[in-house]
Structures are given as structure tokens and as C-alpha cells.
XYZ file of C-alpha atoms in Angstrom:
386
model
C 0.160 0.106 -0.013
C 2.762 2.364 0.838
C 4.598 1.812 -2.457
C 1.162 2.271 -4.381
C 0.567 5.458 -2.731
C 4.117 6.800 -3.306
C 3.904 5.998 -6.826
C 0.506 7.740 -7.203
C 1.934 10.873 -5.447
C 4.889 10.928 -7.683
C 3.036 10.792 -10.849
C 0.302 13.231 -9.727
C 2.738 15.857 -8.629
C 5.994 14.588 -9.607
C 12.632 20.082 -9.354
C 13.676 21.972 -11.741
C 12.941 25.472 -13.122
C 13.141 23.824 -16.704
C 10.445 21.320 -16.543
C 9.940 20.813 -20.241
C 13.149 22.714 -21.214
C 15.823 21.118 -23.351
C 19.231 19.725 -22.344
C 22.421 21.073 -23.856
C 22.368 18.587 -26.694
C 18.964 19.185 -27.658
C 19.479 23.028 -27.892
C 22.320 22.428 -30.066
C 20.309 20.240 -32.448
C 17.778 22.997 -32.713
C 20.116 25.550 -33.481
C 20.328 26.796 -37.110
C 23.968 27.791 -37.163
C 26.490 25.708 -39.072
C 28.680 25.355 -35.750
C 27.222 25.785 -32.400
C 29.152 25.723 -29.134
C 27.751 25.333 -25.502
C 29.011 24.256 -22.186
C 28.528 23.860 -18.397
C 30.431 23.950 -15.442
C 30.110 22.715 -11.679
C 32.465 24.068 -9.022
C 31.784 22.476 -5.535
C 32.671 22.658 -1.864
C 31.929 19.679 0.244
C 32.462 19.718 3.972
C 31.781 16.644 6.214
C 30.390 17.929 9.690
C 31.044 15.906 12.808
C 31.060 16.683 16.490
C 33.842 14.168 17.223
C 36.668 14.631 14.713
C 38.059 17.270 12.485
C 37.476 16.631 8.678
C 39.029 18.303 5.648
C 36.489 20.022 3.108
C 37.029 19.176 -0.562
C 37.071 22.010 -3.153
C 36.757 20.795 -6.614
C 36.248 21.910 -10.125
C 34.013 18.968 -10.564
C 33.188 19.264 -14.074
C 33.876 21.622 -17.073
C 32.211 20.642 -20.182
C 32.294 21.937 -23.802
C 29.818 20.917 -26.262
C 29.973 21.300 -30.211
C 27.609 20.681 -32.827
C 27.922 20.746 -36.559
C 25.093 21.076 -39.267
C 26.106 19.400 -42.392
C 22.708 20.209 -43.986
C 19.096 20.635 -42.903
C 18.807 16.993 -42.075
C 22.415 15.768 -40.652
C 24.097 17.047 -37.634
C 26.897 15.814 -35.257
C 26.853 16.555 -31.537
C 29.720 15.916 -29.059
C 30.135 16.711 -25.311
C 33.765 16.641 -23.977
C 34.095 16.765 -20.252
C 37.064 17.610 -17.925
C 36.468 16.217 -14.539
C 38.486 17.102 -11.259
C 40.724 19.326 -13.594
C 42.806 16.078 -14.783
C 40.336 13.568 -16.128
C 39.043 13.731 -19.617
C 36.017 11.984 -20.967
C 33.583 12.096 -24.102
C 30.220 12.036 -22.779
C 28.362 12.006 -26.088
C 29.341 11.946 -29.656
C 26.689 11.032 -32.190
C 25.465 11.554 -35.651
C 21.805 12.649 -35.918
C 19.881 12.191 -39.404
C 16.366 13.768 -39.586
C 14.262 11.343 -41.773
C 10.998 13.268 -41.295
C 9.630 15.557 -38.443
C 8.885 12.573 -36.010
C 11.844 10.264 -36.901
C 15.465 10.664 -36.400
C 18.254 8.080 -36.793
C 20.901 8.450 -34.234
C 24.271 6.540 -33.790
C 27.508 6.926 -31.802
C 28.062 7.494 -28.156
C 24.667 7.978 -26.549
C 23.227 8.989 -23.252
C 20.984 6.215 -21.956
C 17.618 7.704 -21.533
C 16.937 6.458 -17.866
C 15.451 8.856 -15.304
C 16.240 12.439 -15.321
C 19.714 13.301 -14.400
C 21.156 11.112 -16.714
C 20.021 13.306 -19.824
C 19.503 16.440 -17.890
C 22.745 16.760 -15.877
C 23.724 20.375 -16.567
C 24.075 22.051 -13.074
C 21.646 24.740 -13.639
C 18.796 22.355 -14.513
C 18.448 20.909 -11.037
C 18.437 21.699 -7.393
C 21.298 20.914 -5.009
C 25.101 21.196 -5.320
C 25.371 17.271 -5.834
C 23.203 15.147 -8.196
C 20.984 12.843 -6.448
C 22.808 9.640 -5.096
C 20.074 7.493 -6.793
C 21.500 8.560 -10.246
C 24.846 7.514 -8.818
C 24.254 4.252 -7.170
C 21.557 2.681 -9.259
C 21.071 4.337 -12.656
C 24.160 5.298 -12.804
C 24.957 8.857 -14.156
C 26.549 9.767 -16.379
C 25.540 6.423 -18.298
C 26.394 6.474 -22.017
C 27.012 3.650 -24.402
C 28.016 3.082 -28.024
C 24.889 2.195 -30.299
C 22.360 3.241 -32.795
C 18.786 3.656 -32.936
C 15.612 6.117 -33.457
C 14.278 8.958 -31.656
C 11.642 11.430 -32.403
C 8.767 13.945 -31.233
C 5.026 12.930 -32.088
C 3.705 16.438 -31.327
C 0.021 15.529 -32.011
C 0.403 12.802 -29.249
C 2.504 14.995 -26.972
C 5.038 12.144 -26.889
C 8.892 11.949 -27.277
C 10.315 8.521 -27.764
C 13.970 7.006 -27.996
C 14.784 3.408 -28.947
C 18.464 2.337 -29.064
C 20.689 -0.937 -29.608
C 23.664 -0.389 -27.416
C 26.689 -2.296 -25.800
C 26.501 -2.679 -22.007
C 28.435 -2.584 -18.743
C 31.624 -4.538 -18.530
C 31.356 -7.050 -15.683
C 34.675 -8.899 -16.035
C 38.308 -8.016 -17.306
C 40.918 -9.844 -15.493
C 38.617 -9.966 -12.342
C 35.178 -8.997 -11.414
C 34.191 -5.335 -11.834
C 30.692 -5.014 -10.496
C 30.093 -4.678 -6.711
C 27.194 -4.351 -4.184
C 27.778 -0.891 -2.943
C 26.969 0.577 -6.335
C 25.977 -2.167 -8.589
C 27.009 -1.261 -12.155
C 28.728 2.020 -11.690
C 32.357 0.659 -12.061
C 31.179 -1.173 -15.050
C 30.500 1.898 -17.228
C 32.575 1.497 -20.389
C 32.239 5.188 -21.556
C 33.107 4.624 -25.082
C 36.619 3.855 -24.352
C 37.691 0.971 -26.292
C 34.440 -0.767 -25.275
C 33.962 -4.414 -25.788
C 30.708 -6.097 -27.059
C 29.350 -9.733 -26.182
C 25.873 -9.062 -25.867
C 23.732 -6.197 -27.563
C 21.330 -4.519 -25.163
C 18.036 -2.234 -25.592
C 17.451 1.039 -24.073
C 13.947 2.832 -24.760
C 12.116 5.607 -23.242
C 8.695 7.533 -23.723
C 8.088 10.997 -22.478
C 4.705 12.554 -22.254
C 4.437 16.376 -21.887
C 0.766 16.895 -22.839
C -0.237 18.883 -19.626
C 1.291 22.372 -19.241
C 4.283 22.206 -16.673
C 4.144 18.430 -16.594
C 6.614 16.009 -17.992
C 6.362 12.211 -17.294
C 8.865 9.633 -18.539
C 8.838 5.845 -18.570
C 12.208 4.008 -19.424
C 13.626 0.634 -19.808
C 16.935 -1.096 -20.323
C 17.282 -4.732 -21.030
C 20.270 -7.053 -21.689
C 23.409 -8.572 -20.173
C 26.807 -7.298 -19.249
C 29.911 -7.745 -21.342
C 33.093 -9.830 -20.469
C 36.494 -10.271 -21.880
C 36.480 -14.059 -21.016
C 34.508 -14.968 -24.314
C 37.357 -13.446 -26.489
C 39.359 -16.122 -28.189
C 37.830 -19.315 -26.706
C 36.844 -22.038 -29.167
C 33.073 -22.262 -29.698
C 33.060 -26.040 -28.857
C 34.802 -25.543 -25.523
C 31.936 -25.994 -23.243
C 34.182 -25.656 -19.989
C 35.590 -22.257 -20.986
C 32.191 -21.195 -22.253
C 30.409 -22.005 -18.773
C 33.459 -20.155 -17.020
C 32.615 -17.036 -19.279
C 28.950 -17.378 -18.638
C 29.651 -17.073 -15.014
C 30.935 -13.634 -15.589
C 27.979 -12.206 -17.086
C 25.035 -10.559 -15.353
C 21.681 -10.189 -16.756
C 19.982 -6.833 -16.211
C 16.400 -5.541 -16.640
C 15.804 -1.998 -15.369
C 12.829 0.050 -15.467
C 12.322 3.706 -14.232
C 9.420 6.250 -13.899
C 10.224 9.890 -13.504
C 8.258 13.176 -13.556
C 8.718 16.902 -13.284
C 5.932 19.360 -12.533
C 5.914 23.149 -12.340
C 2.995 25.508 -11.279
C 2.714 29.061 -9.880
C 6.297 29.042 -8.529
C 6.279 25.564 -7.092
C 8.527 22.822 -8.655
C 8.302 19.086 -8.107
C 10.518 16.304 -9.258
C 10.369 12.522 -8.539
C 11.852 9.466 -9.764
C 11.673 5.551 -9.121
C 14.113 2.876 -10.412
C 13.895 -0.932 -10.083
C 16.352 -3.442 -11.514
C 16.066 -7.317 -11.634
C 19.566 -8.868 -11.983
C 20.130 -12.498 -13.065
C 22.980 -14.875 -12.490
C 24.404 -12.974 -9.507
C 24.910 -16.062 -7.570
C 27.155 -17.529 -10.097
C 28.912 -14.146 -10.701
C 29.485 -13.621 -6.969
C 30.768 -17.021 -6.326
C 33.098 -16.751 -9.461
C 34.535 -13.247 -8.687
C 34.100 -12.957 -5.113
C 31.910 -9.971 -5.316
C 28.648 -9.142 -3.641
C 26.286 -7.893 -6.286
C 22.546 -7.802 -5.290
C 19.769 -9.537 -7.388
C 17.433 -6.577 -7.161
C 17.892 -2.874 -6.792
C 15.268 -0.373 -5.765
C 15.315 3.313 -5.214
C 13.187 6.558 -5.251
C 13.477 10.140 -4.534
C 10.825 12.986 -4.136
C 11.605 16.787 -4.203
C 9.912 20.117 -3.802
C 10.948 23.642 -4.221
C 9.393 26.984 -4.460
C 10.576 30.033 -6.165
C 10.524 32.940 -3.831
C 10.692 35.486 -6.815
C 7.907 33.946 -8.652
C 5.540 36.660 -10.110
C 8.289 39.467 -9.814
C 9.667 41.154 -13.024
C 13.077 39.398 -12.964
C 14.689 36.477 -14.579
C 16.253 35.517 -11.370
C 15.039 32.580 -9.266
C 15.516 31.917 -5.491
C 14.545 28.227 -4.815
C 14.547 26.723 -1.360
C 13.981 22.893 -1.722
C 14.030 19.677 0.044
C 14.603 16.280 -1.249
C 14.128 12.667 0.431
C 15.973 9.720 -1.350
C 15.558 6.101 -0.400
C 17.665 3.590 -2.495
C 18.920 -0.085 -1.800
C 21.430 -2.013 -3.947
C 20.732 -4.979 -1.783
C 16.939 -4.947 -2.145
C 17.303 -8.801 -2.792
C 20.305 -10.979 -2.870
C 20.959 -14.544 -4.104
C 23.521 -16.602 -2.314
C 24.905 -14.015 -0.149
C 23.841 -12.121 2.880
C 22.359 -8.584 2.609
C 24.365 -5.673 3.547
C 22.398 -3.371 5.358
C 24.642 -0.551 4.925
C 23.524 -0.719 1.212
C 19.930 0.298 2.238
C 20.302 4.042 2.314
C 18.296 7.127 3.116
C 19.429 10.634 2.130
C 17.873 14.073 2.993
C 18.842 17.183 1.267
C 17.525 20.807 2.139
C 19.035 23.886 0.635
C 18.581 26.820 -1.724
C 19.641 28.018 -5.220
C 19.988 31.457 -6.536
C 19.557 31.759 -10.272
C 21.305 34.930 -10.982
C 20.417 34.098 -14.796
C 18.828 31.301 -16.558
C 22.369 29.649 -16.836
C 24.088 30.845 -13.857
C 23.302 29.481 -10.208
C 24.642 29.804 -6.557
C 23.655 26.690 -4.627
C 24.005 25.940 -0.779
C 22.588 22.839 1.032
C 22.809 20.353 3.978
C 22.811 16.714 3.362
C 22.225 13.953 5.883
C 23.230 10.309 4.925
C 21.859 7.370 6.780
C 21.739 3.515 6.329
C 19.827 0.468 8.004
C 23.205 -0.749 9.462
C 23.458 2.332 11.905
C 21.249 4.639 13.689
C 23.538 7.724 12.962
C 23.362 10.144 10.109
C 26.448 11.574 8.601
C 26.151 15.372 7.881
C 27.677 17.302 4.989
C 27.654 20.996 4.046
C 27.656 21.771 0.254
C 28.427 24.939 -1.690
C 28.484 25.218 -5.366
C 28.587 27.193 -8.519
C 26.589 26.122 -11.546
C 27.069 27.362 -15.097
C 25.227 26.358 -18.353
C 25.114 28.065 -21.716
């Protein structure tokens, strides 16, 4: 009954000030310029707070990202996103060719963001509340999740629907040892388009509905298996080595619901994700890992723009977010780790000086079922998006 009530509340009033807005890549695709440039940046200060010990704070240029798009003609475009993390790490987050077949059908191929939840596609700092992204989008989804593949996307305007359908490669679960783990499930297995291996093609899909003013609802799914280096080079009739390779693969079925709603200065956001994993008993026994067989999590968030109704482009949004996520919702052949059943509470404020420039401050409390104590952290941040 509690889960049913939670789902109804989330879908009915499911924070961002750009509820039906575009992300950076979509904005560049809509540009009529031959060459378009965009970018975003996130600068953070994180200070753990404890009454017992001194703890150093961390100051970090968390992300500095440049986006480029080139329009070959009215139908054909290329978009890429190059990210510098923590100053010294360089990643390509997107790199895809988009070909418009007709107004409601586009072919897209390359390095693609998996359309799961909200943050994975809308991760620019000026599009969400809080200095840090929700931990649900770190431990379960996990952002920023991208794969190499191809498929179709489009916008059916008379039905108020946007859809995406891709065939992609998947997480790497084994390479000279097990990669996945119970604490954050698939996060370490992201291949990020860097010399990715493919042993099993996977399917990713999402439908977004935007037919009610201020409301956007999403239903997403991801289905397939992980990738492993153990299949490479083994004879097709070697059943022993093939069985060993099979033990290094984890099957994955993930579904997600998400919603955003904005009305009269109020902004609401919610997300729910569930994943069922197969072969985890064999995988854990083979690799010595502790991957759960079910993952589950959700968050609900509400905020209010104190400057709503005033003649200004600025926004001042206090907000609160409640997260509950468990990477050991169920296990097979191992004991549940209660520390993986976590609860996070975030409360803070964001001051949008302009649409793409925001100052943020919040407090976070992190708890889990293995302890009665909550860890506390102060966060301050600057977010930029253009």
C-alpha cells in the first residue's frame, strides 16, 4: 500500500525550473547555425560535519564541459560533449550523428546517453536543485551512463510524446577480475565508449509525455546482459571455458518512472527505479563480489521560487529532497548488507542569477539501515550552463 501511494503521489505531482526545457545537446540540435558551441561547469565545496573529529573539506572543479555541434545540412548533424572532471580527467560524454528522416523520426548513432531517469540526460548544473546530483543517479542508474550504439528518436507532437529506442553495448562485468560490486552495482562497469567490448547487445528505450502544461512524465527501460572479456578467443566448442565465461555475465532488466511538474512558482520532481539482475549467484561465487539480485530506489523533491511573479529573470528556490535507495533490495546466495539500504535527506537553496548561472547551498544527511547515526555534510556550489 505504501509503495502504491508513493507511486500515485509521484506521478500526480512529480524539481527543476526548466520542466519541459531542453538539455544542452537538444538545444544545439535545434540551432540553425552551421557550428554551435555550448558548455557547462560545476564548482563544489563539500564539508563533512562531525562533532567528534576534524574533517577536511573538499574543493573541486568537479566538471568543466564543452559541447560542439556541426550542421552538415538541414537533415544531418553531429553533436559531441567533452568533459574535464576534477581538472585532470578527460572524457567524451556524447558523440553522435543525427539524421532527420522526417519530423517525427530521426536516426541517431554513436556514443549516446542512456535515457533512464532525469539526471542522466538533464545533468547540466543549472537544471537541477542541489550542489550534488541525487545519489540514486549515482548508485543505481548510474549517471553519467552512456553507451555506443544506434537507434531512433523522435517527437510525435500531435500525441505530445517523445520517444527513444536504441541498441547499445552494455556494462563490463569482467576484465581480469570482477568489476561490479554491491555498493554501487553497475557504476564501475561503465565503459564510457573507451575501447568498449561487445559480447551481448542491449536494448534501451524511453517514452516522455508532455501533454499537460508544466508536466513531463517519463517511462524508461533497459534490458540485456553485461559484457565480459572471457569470451574473447575461446573455441566455440569448448564448453568448459564457455561455462566459465557465462559465470562472469550478469543479466539486467531495469525500469524507471520519472516526473517533473511546475506550477505557480512550485517545482516538483520525482524518480523511481527498479532493476532485476540474473546470474548474480554464479557471478559472485566466481568473482568474490557481492552484487545484489534486485535494486530499488526513489526520490521526491519539492521547491518554491520565492521570486515568482516578480519582474526578474532571477530565481530563488529553497528545496528539500528525500531519497531512499537499496542496492541489496534482494540477494541470491549471499547475505544482505544493511549498509547498502540508504536514506539521504537534502535541504538547501539555489539562487539563479540568470537562466544559466546559479549559486547553491545545501545540507545533506546520509543514513543507512546498519546504523542509527546520520552523517552530515555542507555543500556550496556554482553552476554554469550556456
